[in-house]
PDB file of C-alpha atoms in Angstrom:
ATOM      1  CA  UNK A   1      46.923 -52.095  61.215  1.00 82.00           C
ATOM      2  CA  UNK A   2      50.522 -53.364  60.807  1.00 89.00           C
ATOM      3  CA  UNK A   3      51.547 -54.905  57.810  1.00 93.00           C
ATOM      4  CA  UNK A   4      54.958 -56.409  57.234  1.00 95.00           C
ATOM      5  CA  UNK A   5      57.188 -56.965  53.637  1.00 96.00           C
ATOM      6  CA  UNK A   6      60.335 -59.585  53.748  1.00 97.00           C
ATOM      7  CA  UNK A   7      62.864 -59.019  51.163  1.00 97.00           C
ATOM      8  CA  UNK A   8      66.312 -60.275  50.619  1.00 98.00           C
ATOM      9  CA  UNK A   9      66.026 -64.118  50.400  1.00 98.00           C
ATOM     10  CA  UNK A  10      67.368 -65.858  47.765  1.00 98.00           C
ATOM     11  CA  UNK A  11      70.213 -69.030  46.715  1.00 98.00           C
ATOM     12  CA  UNK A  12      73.267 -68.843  48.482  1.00 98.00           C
ATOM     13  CA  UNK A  13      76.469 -70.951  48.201  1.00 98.00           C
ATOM     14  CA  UNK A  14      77.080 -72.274  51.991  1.00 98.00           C
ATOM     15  CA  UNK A  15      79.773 -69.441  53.585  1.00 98.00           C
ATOM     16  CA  UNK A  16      78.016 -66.413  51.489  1.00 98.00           C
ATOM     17  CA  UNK A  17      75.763 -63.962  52.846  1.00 98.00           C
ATOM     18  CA  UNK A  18      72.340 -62.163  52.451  1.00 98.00           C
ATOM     19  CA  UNK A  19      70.654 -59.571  54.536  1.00 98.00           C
ATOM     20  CA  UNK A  20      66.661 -59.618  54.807  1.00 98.00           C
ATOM     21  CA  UNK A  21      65.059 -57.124  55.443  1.00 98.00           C
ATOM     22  CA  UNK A  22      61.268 -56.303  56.841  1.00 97.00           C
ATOM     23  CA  UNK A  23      59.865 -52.946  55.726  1.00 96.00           C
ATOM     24  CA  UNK A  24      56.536 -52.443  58.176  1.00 93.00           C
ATOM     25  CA  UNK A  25      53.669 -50.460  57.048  1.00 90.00           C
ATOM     26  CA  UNK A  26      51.594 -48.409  59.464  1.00 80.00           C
ATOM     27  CA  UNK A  27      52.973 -47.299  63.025  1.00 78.00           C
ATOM     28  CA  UNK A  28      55.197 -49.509  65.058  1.00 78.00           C
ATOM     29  CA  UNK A  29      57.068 -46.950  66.873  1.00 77.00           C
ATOM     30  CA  UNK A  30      55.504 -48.614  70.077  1.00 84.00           C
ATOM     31  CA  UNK A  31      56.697 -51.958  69.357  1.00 88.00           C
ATOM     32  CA  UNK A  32      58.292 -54.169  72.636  1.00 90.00           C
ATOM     33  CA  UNK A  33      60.275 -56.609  70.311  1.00 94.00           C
ATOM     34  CA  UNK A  34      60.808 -57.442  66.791  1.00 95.00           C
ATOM     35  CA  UNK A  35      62.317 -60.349  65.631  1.00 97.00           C
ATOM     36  CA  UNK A  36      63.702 -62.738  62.579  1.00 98.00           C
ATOM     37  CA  UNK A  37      61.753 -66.417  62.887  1.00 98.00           C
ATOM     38  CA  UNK A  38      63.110 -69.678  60.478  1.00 98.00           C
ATOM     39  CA  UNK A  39      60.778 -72.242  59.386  1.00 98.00           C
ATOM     40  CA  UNK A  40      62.297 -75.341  58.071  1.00 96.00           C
ATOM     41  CA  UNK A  41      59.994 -77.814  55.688  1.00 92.00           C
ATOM     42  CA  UNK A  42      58.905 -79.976  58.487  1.00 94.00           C
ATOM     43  CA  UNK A  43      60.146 -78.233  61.474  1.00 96.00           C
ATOM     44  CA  UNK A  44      58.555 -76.110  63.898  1.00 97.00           C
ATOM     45  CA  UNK A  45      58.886 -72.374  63.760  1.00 97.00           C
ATOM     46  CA  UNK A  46      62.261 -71.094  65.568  1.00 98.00           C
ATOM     47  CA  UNK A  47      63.341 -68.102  67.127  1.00 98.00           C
ATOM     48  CA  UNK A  48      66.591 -66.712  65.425  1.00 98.00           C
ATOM     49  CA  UNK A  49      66.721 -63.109  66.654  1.00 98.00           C
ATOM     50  CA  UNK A  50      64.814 -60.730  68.338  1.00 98.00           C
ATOM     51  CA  UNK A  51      65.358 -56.650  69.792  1.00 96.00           C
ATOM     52  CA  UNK A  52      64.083 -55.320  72.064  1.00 93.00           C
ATOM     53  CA  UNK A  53      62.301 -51.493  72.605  1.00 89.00           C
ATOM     54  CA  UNK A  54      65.405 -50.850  74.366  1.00 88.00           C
ATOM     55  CA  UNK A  55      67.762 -51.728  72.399  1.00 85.00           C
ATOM     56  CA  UNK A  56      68.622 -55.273  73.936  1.00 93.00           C
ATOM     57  CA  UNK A  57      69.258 -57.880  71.629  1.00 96.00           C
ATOM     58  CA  UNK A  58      68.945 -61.964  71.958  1.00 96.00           C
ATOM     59  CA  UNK A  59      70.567 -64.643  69.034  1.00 98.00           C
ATOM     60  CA  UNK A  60      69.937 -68.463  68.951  1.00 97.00           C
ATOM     61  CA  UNK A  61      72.945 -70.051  69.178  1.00 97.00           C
ATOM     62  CA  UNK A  62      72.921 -71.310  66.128  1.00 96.00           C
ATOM     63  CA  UNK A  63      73.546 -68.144  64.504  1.00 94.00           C
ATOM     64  CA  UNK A  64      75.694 -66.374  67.506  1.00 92.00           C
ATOM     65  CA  UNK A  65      78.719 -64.459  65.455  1.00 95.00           C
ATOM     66  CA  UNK A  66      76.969 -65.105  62.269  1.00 98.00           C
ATOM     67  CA  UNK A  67      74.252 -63.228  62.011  1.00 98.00           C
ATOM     68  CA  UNK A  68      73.481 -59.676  63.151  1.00 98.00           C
ATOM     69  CA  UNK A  69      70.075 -58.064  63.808  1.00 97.00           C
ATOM     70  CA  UNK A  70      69.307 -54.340  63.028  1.00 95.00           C
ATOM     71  CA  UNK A  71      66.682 -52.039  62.702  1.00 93.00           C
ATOM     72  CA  UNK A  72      66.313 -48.493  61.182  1.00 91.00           C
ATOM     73  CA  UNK A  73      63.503 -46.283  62.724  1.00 88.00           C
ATOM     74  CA  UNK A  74      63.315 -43.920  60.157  1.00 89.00           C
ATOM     75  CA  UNK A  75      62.811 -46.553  57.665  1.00 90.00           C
ATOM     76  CA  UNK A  76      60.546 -48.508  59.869  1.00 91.00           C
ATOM     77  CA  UNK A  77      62.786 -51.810  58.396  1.00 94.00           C
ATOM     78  CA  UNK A  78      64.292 -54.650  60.381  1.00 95.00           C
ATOM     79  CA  UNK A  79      67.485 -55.733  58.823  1.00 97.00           C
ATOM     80  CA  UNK A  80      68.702 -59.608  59.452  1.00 98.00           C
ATOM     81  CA  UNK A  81      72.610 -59.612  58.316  1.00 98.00           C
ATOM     82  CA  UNK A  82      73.668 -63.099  57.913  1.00 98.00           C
ATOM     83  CA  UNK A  83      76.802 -64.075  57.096  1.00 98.00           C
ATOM     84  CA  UNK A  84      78.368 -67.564  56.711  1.00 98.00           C
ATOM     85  CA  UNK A  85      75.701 -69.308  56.336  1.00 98.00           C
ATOM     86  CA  UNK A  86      75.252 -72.717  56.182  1.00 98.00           C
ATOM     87  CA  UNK A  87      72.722 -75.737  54.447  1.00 97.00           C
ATOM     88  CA  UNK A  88      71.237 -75.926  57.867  1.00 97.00           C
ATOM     89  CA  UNK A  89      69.941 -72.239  57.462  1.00 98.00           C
ATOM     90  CA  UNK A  90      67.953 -73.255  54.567  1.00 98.00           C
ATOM     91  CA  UNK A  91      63.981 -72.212  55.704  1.00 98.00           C
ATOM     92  CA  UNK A  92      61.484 -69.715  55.446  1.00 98.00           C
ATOM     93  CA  UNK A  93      62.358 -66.004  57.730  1.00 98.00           C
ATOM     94  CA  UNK A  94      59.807 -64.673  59.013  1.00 98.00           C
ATOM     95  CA  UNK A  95      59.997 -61.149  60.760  1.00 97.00           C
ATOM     96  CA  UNK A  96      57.705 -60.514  64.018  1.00 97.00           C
ATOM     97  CA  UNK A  97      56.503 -57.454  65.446  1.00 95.00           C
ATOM     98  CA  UNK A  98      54.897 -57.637  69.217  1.00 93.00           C
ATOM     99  CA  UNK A  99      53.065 -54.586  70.067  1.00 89.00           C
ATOM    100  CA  UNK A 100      50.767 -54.151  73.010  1.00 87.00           C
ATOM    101  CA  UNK A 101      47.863 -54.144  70.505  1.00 85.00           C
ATOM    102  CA  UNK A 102      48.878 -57.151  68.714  1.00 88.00           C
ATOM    103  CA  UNK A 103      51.340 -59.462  67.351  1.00 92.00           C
ATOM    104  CA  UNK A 104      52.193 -59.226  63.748  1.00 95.00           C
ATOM    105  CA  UNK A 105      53.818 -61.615  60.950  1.00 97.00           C
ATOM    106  CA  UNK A 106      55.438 -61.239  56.973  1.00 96.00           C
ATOM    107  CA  UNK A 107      54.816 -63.407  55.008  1.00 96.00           C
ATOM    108  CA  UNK A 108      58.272 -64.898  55.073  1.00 97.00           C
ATOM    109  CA  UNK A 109      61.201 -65.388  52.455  1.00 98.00           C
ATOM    110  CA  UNK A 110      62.533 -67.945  51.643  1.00 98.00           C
ATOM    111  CA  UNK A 111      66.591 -68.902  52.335  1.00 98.00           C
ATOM    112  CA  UNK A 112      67.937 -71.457  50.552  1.00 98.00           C
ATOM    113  CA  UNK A 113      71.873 -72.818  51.047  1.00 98.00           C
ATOM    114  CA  UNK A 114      73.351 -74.998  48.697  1.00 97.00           C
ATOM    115  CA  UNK A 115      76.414 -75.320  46.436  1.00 96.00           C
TER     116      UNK A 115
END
């Protein structure tokens, strides 16, 4: 069983920065991609960034040069740097994990940009 922990989100004045992270629980060493997901109130789930097993990574353009996407093995954390952020980023991040034995979700934190 895989359980996943967001951290990091938090008020931000638009052109500031935060960086989530997603500690995992249990063994994900197998993974094939783990990603950062944004849920705005009444919007549809969005992909923002994903990597993959081997090392690939893939941004929405929304966030291309803003935001960075990391990962530390030995922690078993996914790190989502983003930096100059705008209202329009304001939304729930959620962090993914999709393993050949299932696909796993946090429980999201929540982003908010505003002066």
């Amino acid at each position: 069983q895989v359980q996943l922990v967001e951290s990091g989100g938090g008020l931000v004045q638009p052109g500031g920065s935060l960086r989530l992270s997603c500690a995992a629980s249990g063994s994900i060493s197998s993974f094939n991609n783990m990603g950062w997901y944004r849920q705005a109130p009444g919007q549809q789930r969005e992909l923002v960034a994903v990597t993959a097993s081997g090392g690939m990574t893939m941004y929405a353009d929304f966030v291309k040069g803003r935001f960075t996407i990391s990962r530390d093995s030995a922690k078993n954390t996914l790190y989502l740097q983003m930096n100059s952020l705008k209202p329009e980023d304001t939304a729930d991040y959620y962090c993914n994990v999709d393993m050949d034995r299932g696909d796993y979700w946090g429980q999201g934190t929540q982003v908010t940009v505003s002066s």
